[in-house]
PDB file of C-alpha atoms in Angstrom:
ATOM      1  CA  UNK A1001      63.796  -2.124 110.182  1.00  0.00           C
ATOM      2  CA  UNK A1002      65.125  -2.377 113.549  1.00  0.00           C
ATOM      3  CA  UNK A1003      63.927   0.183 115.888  1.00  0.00           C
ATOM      4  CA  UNK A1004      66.573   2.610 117.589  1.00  0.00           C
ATOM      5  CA  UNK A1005      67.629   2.111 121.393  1.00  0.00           C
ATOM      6  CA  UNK A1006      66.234   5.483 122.368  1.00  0.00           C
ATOM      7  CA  UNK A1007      62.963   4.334 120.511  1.00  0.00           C
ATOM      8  CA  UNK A1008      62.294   1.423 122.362  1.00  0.00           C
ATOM      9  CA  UNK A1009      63.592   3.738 125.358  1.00  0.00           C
ATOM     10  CA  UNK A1010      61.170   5.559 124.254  1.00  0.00           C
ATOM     11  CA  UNK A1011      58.119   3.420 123.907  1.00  0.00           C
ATOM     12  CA  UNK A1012      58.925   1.309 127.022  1.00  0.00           C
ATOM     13  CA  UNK A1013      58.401   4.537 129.087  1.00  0.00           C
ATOM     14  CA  UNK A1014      54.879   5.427 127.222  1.00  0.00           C
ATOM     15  CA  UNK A1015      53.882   1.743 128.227  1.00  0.00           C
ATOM     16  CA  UNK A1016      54.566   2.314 131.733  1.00  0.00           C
ATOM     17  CA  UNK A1017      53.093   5.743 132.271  1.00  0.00           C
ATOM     18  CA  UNK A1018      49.733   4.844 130.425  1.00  0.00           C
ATOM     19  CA  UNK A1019      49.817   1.480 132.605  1.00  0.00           C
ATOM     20  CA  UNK A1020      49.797   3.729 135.873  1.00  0.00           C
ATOM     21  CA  UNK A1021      46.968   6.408 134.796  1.00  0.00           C
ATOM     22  CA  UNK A1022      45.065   3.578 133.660  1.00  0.00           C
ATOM     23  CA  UNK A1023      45.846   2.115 137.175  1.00  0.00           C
ATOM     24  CA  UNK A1024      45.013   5.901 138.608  1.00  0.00           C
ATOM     25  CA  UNK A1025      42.146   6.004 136.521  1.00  0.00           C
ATOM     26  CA  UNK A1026      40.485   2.699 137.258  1.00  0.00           C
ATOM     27  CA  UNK A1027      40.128   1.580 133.694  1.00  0.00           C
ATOM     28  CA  UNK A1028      39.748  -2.327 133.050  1.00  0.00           C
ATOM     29  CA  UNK A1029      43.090  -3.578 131.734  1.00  0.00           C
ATOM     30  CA  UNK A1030      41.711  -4.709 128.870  1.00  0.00           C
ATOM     31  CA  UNK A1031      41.308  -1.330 128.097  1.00  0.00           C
ATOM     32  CA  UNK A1032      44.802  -0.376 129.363  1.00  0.00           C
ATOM     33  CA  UNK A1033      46.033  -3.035 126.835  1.00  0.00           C
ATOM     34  CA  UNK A1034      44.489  -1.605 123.929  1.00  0.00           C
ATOM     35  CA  UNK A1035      45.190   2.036 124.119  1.00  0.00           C
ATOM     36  CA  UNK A1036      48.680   0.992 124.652  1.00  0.00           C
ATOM     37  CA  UNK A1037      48.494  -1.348 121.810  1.00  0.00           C
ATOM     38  CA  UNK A1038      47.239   1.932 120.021  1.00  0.00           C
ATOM     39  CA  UNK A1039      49.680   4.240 120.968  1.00  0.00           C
ATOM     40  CA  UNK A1040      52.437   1.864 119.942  1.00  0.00           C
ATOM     41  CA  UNK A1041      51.019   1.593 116.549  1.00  0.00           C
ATOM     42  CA  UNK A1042      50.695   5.400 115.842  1.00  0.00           C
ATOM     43  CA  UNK A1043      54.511   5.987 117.028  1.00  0.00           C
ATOM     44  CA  UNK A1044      55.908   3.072 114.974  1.00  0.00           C
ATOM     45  CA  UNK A1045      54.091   4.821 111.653  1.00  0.00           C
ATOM     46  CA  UNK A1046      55.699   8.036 112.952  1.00  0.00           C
ATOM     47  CA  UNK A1047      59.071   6.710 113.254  1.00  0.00           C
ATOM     48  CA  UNK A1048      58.944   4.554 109.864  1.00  0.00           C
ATOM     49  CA  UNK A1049      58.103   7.590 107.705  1.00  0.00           C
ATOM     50  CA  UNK A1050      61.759   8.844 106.253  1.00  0.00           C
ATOM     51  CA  UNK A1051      63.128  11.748 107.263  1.00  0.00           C
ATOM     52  CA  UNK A1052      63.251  14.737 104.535  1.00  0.00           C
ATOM     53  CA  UNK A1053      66.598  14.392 102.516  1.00  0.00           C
ATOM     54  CA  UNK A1054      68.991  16.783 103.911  1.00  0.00           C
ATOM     55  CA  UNK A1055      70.258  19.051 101.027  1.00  0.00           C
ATOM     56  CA  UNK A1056      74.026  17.966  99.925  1.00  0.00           C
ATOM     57  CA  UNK A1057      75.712  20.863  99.917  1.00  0.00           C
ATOM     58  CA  UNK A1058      79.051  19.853  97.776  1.00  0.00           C
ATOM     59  CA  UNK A1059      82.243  21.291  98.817  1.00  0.00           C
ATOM     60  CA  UNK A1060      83.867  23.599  96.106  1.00  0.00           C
ATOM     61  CA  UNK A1061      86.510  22.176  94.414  1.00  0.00           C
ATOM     62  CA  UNK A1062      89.860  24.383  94.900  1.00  0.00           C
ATOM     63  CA  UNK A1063      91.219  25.919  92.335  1.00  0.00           C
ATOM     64  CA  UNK A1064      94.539  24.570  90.880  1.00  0.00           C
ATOM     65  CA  UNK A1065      97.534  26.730  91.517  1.00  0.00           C
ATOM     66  CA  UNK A1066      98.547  28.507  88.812  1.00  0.00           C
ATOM     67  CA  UNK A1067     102.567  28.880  89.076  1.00  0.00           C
ATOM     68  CA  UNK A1068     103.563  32.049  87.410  1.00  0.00           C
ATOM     69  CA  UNK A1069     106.949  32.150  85.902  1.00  0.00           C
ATOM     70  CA  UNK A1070     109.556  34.931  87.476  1.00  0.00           C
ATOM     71  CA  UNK A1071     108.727  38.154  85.723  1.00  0.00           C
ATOM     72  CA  UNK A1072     112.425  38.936  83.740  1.00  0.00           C
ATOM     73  CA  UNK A1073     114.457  41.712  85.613  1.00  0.00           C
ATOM     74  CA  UNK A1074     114.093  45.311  84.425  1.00  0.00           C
ATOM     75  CA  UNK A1075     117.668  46.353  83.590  1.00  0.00           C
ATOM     76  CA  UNK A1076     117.522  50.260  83.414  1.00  0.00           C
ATOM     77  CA  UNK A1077     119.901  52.060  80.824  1.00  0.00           C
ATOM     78  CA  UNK A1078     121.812  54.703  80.776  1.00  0.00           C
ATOM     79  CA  UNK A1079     120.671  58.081  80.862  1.00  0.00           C
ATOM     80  CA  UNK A1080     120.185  59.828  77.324  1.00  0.00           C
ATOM     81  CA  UNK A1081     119.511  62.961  75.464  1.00  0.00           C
ATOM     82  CA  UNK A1082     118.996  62.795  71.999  1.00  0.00           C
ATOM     83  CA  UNK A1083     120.413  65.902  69.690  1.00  0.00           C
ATOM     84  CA  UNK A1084     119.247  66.327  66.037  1.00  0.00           C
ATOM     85  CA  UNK A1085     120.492  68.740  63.132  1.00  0.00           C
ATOM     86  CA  UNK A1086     123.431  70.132  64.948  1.00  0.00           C
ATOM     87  CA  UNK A1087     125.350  72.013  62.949  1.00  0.00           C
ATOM     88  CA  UNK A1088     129.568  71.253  62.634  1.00  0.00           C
ATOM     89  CA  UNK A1089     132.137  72.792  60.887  1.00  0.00           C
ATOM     90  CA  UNK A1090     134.287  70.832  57.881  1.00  0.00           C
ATOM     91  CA  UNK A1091     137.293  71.103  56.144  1.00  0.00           C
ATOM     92  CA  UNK A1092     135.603  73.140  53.407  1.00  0.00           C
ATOM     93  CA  UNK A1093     134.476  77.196  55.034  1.00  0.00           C
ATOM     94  CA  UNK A1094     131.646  77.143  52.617  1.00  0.00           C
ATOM     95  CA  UNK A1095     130.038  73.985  54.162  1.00  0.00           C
ATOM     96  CA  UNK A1096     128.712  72.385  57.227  1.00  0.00           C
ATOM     97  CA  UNK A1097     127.598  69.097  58.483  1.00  0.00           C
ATOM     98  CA  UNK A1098     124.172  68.445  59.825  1.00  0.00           C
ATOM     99  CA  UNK A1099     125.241  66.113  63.022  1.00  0.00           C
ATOM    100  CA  UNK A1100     122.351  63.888  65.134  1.00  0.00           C
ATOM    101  CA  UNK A1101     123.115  61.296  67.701  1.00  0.00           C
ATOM    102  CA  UNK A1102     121.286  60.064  70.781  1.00  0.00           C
ATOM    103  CA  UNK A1103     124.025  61.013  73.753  1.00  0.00           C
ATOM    104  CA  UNK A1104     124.534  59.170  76.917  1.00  0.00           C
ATOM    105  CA  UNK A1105     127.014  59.192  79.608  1.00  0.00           C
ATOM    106  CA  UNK A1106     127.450  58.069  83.096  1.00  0.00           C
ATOM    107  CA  UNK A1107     128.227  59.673  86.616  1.00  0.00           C
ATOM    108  CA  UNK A1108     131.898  59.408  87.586  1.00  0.00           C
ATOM    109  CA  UNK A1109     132.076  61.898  90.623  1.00  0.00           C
ATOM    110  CA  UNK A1110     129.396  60.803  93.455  1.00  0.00           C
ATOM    111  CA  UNK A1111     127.678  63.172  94.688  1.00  0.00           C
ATOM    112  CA  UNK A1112     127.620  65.779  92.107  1.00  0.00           C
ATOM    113  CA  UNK A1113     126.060  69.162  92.478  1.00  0.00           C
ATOM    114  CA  UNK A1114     126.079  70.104  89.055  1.00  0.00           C
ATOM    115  CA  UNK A1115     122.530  70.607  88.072  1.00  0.00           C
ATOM    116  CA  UNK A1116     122.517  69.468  84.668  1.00  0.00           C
ATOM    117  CA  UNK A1117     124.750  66.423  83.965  1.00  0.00           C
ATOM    118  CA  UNK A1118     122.500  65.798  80.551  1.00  0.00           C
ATOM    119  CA  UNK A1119     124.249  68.629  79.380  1.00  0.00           C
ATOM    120  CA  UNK A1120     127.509  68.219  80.460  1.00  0.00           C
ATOM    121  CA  UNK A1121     127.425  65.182  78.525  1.00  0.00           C
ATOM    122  CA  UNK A1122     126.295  66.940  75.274  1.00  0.00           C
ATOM    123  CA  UNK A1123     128.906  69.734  75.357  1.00  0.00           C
ATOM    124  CA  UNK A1124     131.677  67.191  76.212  1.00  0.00           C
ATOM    125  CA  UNK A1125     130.549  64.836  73.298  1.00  0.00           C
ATOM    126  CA  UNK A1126     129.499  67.859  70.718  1.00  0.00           C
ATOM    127  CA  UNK A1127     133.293  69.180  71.537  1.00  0.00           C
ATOM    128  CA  UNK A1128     134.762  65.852  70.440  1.00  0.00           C
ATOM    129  CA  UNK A1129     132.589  65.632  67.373  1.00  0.00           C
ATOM    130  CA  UNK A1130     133.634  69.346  66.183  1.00  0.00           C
ATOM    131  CA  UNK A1131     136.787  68.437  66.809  1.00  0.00           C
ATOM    132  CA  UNK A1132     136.650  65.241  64.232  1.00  0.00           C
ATOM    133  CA  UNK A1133     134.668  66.577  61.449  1.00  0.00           C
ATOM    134  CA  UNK A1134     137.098  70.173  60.891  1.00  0.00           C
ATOM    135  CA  UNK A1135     139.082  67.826  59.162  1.00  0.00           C
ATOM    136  CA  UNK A1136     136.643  65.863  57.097  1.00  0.00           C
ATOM    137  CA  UNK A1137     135.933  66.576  53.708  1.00  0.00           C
ATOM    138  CA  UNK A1138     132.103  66.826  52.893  1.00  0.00           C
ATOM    139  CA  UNK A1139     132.432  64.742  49.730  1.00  0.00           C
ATOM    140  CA  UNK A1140     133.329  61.832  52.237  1.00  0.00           C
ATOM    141  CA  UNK A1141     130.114  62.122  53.748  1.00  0.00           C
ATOM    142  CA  UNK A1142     129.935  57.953  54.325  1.00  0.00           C
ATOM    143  CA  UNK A1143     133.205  57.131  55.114  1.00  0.00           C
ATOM    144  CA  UNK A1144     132.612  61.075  57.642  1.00  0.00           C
ATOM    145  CA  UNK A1145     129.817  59.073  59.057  1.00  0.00           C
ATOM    146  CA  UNK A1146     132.022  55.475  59.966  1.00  0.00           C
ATOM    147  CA  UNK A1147     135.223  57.392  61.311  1.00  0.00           C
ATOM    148  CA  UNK A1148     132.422  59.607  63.635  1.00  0.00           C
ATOM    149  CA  UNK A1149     130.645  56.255  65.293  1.00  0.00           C
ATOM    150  CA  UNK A1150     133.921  54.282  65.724  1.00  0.00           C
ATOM    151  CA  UNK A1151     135.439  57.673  67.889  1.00  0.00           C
ATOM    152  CA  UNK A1152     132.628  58.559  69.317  1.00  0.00           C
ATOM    153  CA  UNK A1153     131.362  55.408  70.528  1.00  0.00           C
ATOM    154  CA  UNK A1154     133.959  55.069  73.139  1.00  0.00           C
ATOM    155  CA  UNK A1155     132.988  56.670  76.515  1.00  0.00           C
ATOM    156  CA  UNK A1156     135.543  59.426  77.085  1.00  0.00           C
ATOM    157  CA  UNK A1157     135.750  61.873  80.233  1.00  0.00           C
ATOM    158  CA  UNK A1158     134.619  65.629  80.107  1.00  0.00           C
ATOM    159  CA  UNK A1159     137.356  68.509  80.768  1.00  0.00           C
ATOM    160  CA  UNK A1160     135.861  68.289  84.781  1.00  0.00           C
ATOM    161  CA  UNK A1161     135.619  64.745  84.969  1.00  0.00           C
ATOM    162  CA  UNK A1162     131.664  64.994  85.953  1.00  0.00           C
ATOM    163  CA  UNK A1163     130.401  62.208  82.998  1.00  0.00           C
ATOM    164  CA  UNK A1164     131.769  60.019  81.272  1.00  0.00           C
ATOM    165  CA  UNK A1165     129.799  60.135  77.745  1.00  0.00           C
ATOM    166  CA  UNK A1166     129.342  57.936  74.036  1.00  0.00           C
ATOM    167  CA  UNK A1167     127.306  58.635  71.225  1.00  0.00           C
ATOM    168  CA  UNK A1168     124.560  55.856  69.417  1.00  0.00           C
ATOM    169  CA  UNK A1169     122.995  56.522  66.260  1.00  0.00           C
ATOM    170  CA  UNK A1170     124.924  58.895  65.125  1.00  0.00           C
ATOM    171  CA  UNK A1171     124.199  60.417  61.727  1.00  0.00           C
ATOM    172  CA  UNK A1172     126.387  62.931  59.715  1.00  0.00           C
ATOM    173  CA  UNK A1173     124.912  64.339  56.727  1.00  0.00           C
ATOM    174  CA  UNK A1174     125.194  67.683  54.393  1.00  0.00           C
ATOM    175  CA  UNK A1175     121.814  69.418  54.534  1.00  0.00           C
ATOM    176  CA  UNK A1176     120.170  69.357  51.745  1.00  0.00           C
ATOM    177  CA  UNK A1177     120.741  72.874  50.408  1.00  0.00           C
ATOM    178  CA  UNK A1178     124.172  72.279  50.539  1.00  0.00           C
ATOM    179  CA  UNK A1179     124.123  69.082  49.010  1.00  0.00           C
ATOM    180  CA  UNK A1180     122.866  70.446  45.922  1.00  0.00           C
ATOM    181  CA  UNK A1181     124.968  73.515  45.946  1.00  0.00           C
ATOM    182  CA  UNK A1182     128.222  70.689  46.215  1.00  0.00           C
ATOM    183  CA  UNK A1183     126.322  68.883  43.089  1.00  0.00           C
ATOM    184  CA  UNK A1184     125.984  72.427  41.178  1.00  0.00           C
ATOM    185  CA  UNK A1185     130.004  72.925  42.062  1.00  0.00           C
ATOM    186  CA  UNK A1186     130.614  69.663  40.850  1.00  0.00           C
ATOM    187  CA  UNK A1187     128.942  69.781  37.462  1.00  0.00           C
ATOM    188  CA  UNK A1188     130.707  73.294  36.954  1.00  0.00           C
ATOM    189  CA  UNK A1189     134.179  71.504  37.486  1.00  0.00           C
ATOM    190  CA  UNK A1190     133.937  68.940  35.460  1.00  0.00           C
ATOM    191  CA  UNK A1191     131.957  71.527  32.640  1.00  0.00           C
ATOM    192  CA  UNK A1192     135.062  73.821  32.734  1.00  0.00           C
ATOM    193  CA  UNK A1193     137.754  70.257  32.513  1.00  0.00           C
ATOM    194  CA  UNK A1194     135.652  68.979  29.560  1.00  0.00           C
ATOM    195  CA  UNK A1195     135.909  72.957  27.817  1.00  0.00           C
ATOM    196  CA  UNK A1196     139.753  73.508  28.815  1.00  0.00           C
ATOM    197  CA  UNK A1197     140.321  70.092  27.276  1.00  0.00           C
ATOM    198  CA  UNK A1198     138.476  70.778  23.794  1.00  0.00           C
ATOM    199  CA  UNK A1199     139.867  73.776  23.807  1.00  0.00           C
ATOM    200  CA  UNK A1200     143.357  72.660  23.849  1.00  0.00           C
ATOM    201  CA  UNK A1201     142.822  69.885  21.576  1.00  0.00           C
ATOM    202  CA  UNK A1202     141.155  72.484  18.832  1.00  0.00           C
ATOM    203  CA  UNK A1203     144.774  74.532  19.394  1.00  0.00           C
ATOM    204  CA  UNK A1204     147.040  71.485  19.089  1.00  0.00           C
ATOM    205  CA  UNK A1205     145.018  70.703  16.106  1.00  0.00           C
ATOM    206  CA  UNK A1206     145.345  73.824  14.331  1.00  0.00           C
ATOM    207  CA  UNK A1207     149.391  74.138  15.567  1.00  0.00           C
ATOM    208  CA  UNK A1208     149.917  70.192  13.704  1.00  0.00           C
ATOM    209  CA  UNK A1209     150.264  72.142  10.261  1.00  0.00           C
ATOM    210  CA  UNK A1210     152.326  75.264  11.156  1.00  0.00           C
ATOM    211  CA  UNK A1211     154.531  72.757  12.646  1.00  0.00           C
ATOM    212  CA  UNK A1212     154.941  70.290   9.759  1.00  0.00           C
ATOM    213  CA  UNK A1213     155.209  73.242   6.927  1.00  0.00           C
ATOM    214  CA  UNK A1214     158.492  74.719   7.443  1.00  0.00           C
ATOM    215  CA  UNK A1215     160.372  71.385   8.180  1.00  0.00           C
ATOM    216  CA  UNK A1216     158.646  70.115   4.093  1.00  0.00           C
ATOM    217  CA  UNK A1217     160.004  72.781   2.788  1.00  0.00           C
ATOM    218  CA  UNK A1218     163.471  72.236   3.987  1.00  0.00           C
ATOM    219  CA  UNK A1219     163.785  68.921   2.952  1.00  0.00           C
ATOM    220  CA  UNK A1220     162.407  69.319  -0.541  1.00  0.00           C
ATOM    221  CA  UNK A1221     165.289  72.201  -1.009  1.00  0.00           C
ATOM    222  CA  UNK A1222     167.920  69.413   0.050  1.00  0.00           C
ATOM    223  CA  UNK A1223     166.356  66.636  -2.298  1.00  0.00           C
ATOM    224  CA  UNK A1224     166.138  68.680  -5.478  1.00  0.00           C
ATOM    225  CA  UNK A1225     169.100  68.952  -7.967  1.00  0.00           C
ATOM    226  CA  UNK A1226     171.255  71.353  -8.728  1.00  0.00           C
ATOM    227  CA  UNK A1227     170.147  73.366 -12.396  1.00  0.00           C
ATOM    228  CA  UNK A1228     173.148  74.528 -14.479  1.00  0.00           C
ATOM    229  CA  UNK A1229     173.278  77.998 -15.557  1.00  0.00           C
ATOM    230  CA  UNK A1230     172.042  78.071 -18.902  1.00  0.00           C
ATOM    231  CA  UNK A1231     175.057  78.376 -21.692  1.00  0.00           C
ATOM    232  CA  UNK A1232     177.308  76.049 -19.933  1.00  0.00           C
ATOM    233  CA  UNK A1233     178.182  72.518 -21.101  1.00  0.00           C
ATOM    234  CA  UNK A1234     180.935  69.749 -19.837  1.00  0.00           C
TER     235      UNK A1234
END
């Protein structure tokens, strides 16, 4: 192993001082020689003996990038109120509909000051739906239901012009009291049509015979021949 340039620097420059004290000194140079010699020996085993292995510190591997996708816009809706078990009048005074439907509407004036468009919405929409179902008949209650979405669905304008308001999930029913009153009334009906039509078939039934006795009797006189008074001959 080659010796570094600033060893031999190094070493050169021991030489030559030791050379001098021994000089100063008034040592043979024998002896000169061999401390040298010496010397030079203990700082070559110095400088062969490796140095201590500097730790390897190892560089932290980045992370990969992690590419997130776009989050998906947030689209806000409308503004709602929901109504439930409202009741509307029909086309019959003894019943009512029960009348639920989640409301919405939109600002048409900007800058409003009314405090409470939610329920400017709800009066202009229950109007329109009171409106529709005083002429429905509750044993429609279905086909009630289908005519209600189809109107109300379509955004129409309040009497001020604040909103404009629809209805979704609407739902038009006959509570349940009522229902079964309307089933009671029903079976009654068709009860009193089933008696009214026995009864008129017992009285056409009993009538058949007065009817066909009079017009037998009238053609058995006409059929039967004439008797001779008795005594008489041709």
């Amino acid at each position: 192993m080659k010796l570094h340039r600033n060893s031999l620097l190094t070493a050169a420059a021991i030489v030559l001082v030791l050379y001098v004290v021994s000089l100063v000194v008034g040592l043979p140079s024998w002896a000169a020689v061999v401390l040298t010699v010496v010397l030079l020996v203990l700082l070559a085993v110095v400088w062969k003996q490796p140095d201590e292995p500097r730790p390897v510190v190892a560089r932290p591997t980045p992370a990969p990038s992690v590419v997130l996708p776009d989050p998906d816009p947030v689209f806000s809706g409308p503004p709602s109120r929901t109504v439930a078990d409202i009741r509307l009048p029909s086309a019959s005074p003894d019943f009512q509909f029960s009348f639920s439907a989640v409301v919405q509407w939109s600002t048409v004036l900007s800058g409003s000051r009314h405090a409470d468009l939610g329920a400017v919405a709800v009066h202009a929409l229950l109007e329109r739906a009171r409106a529709l179902t005083a002429t429905q008949q509750v044993t429609e209650e279905s086909l009630n239901q289908h005519r209600l979405a189809a109107t109300l669905g379509e955004p129409a304008l309040d009497e001020k012009g604040h909103v404009r308001c629809w209805a979704t999930e609407i739902r038009l029913r006959l509570p349940d009291a009522d229902q079964k009153h309307l089933q009671h009334l029903a079976a009654l009906h068709r009860r009193e049509q089933r008696t009214l039509l026995e009864r008129r078939m017992e009285q056409d039934k009993r009538a058949y015979p007065r009817r066909l006795t009079p017009a037998h009797s009238r053609r058995a006189r006409t059929t039967s021949p004439a008797r001779r008074p008795p005594g008489l001959r041709d």
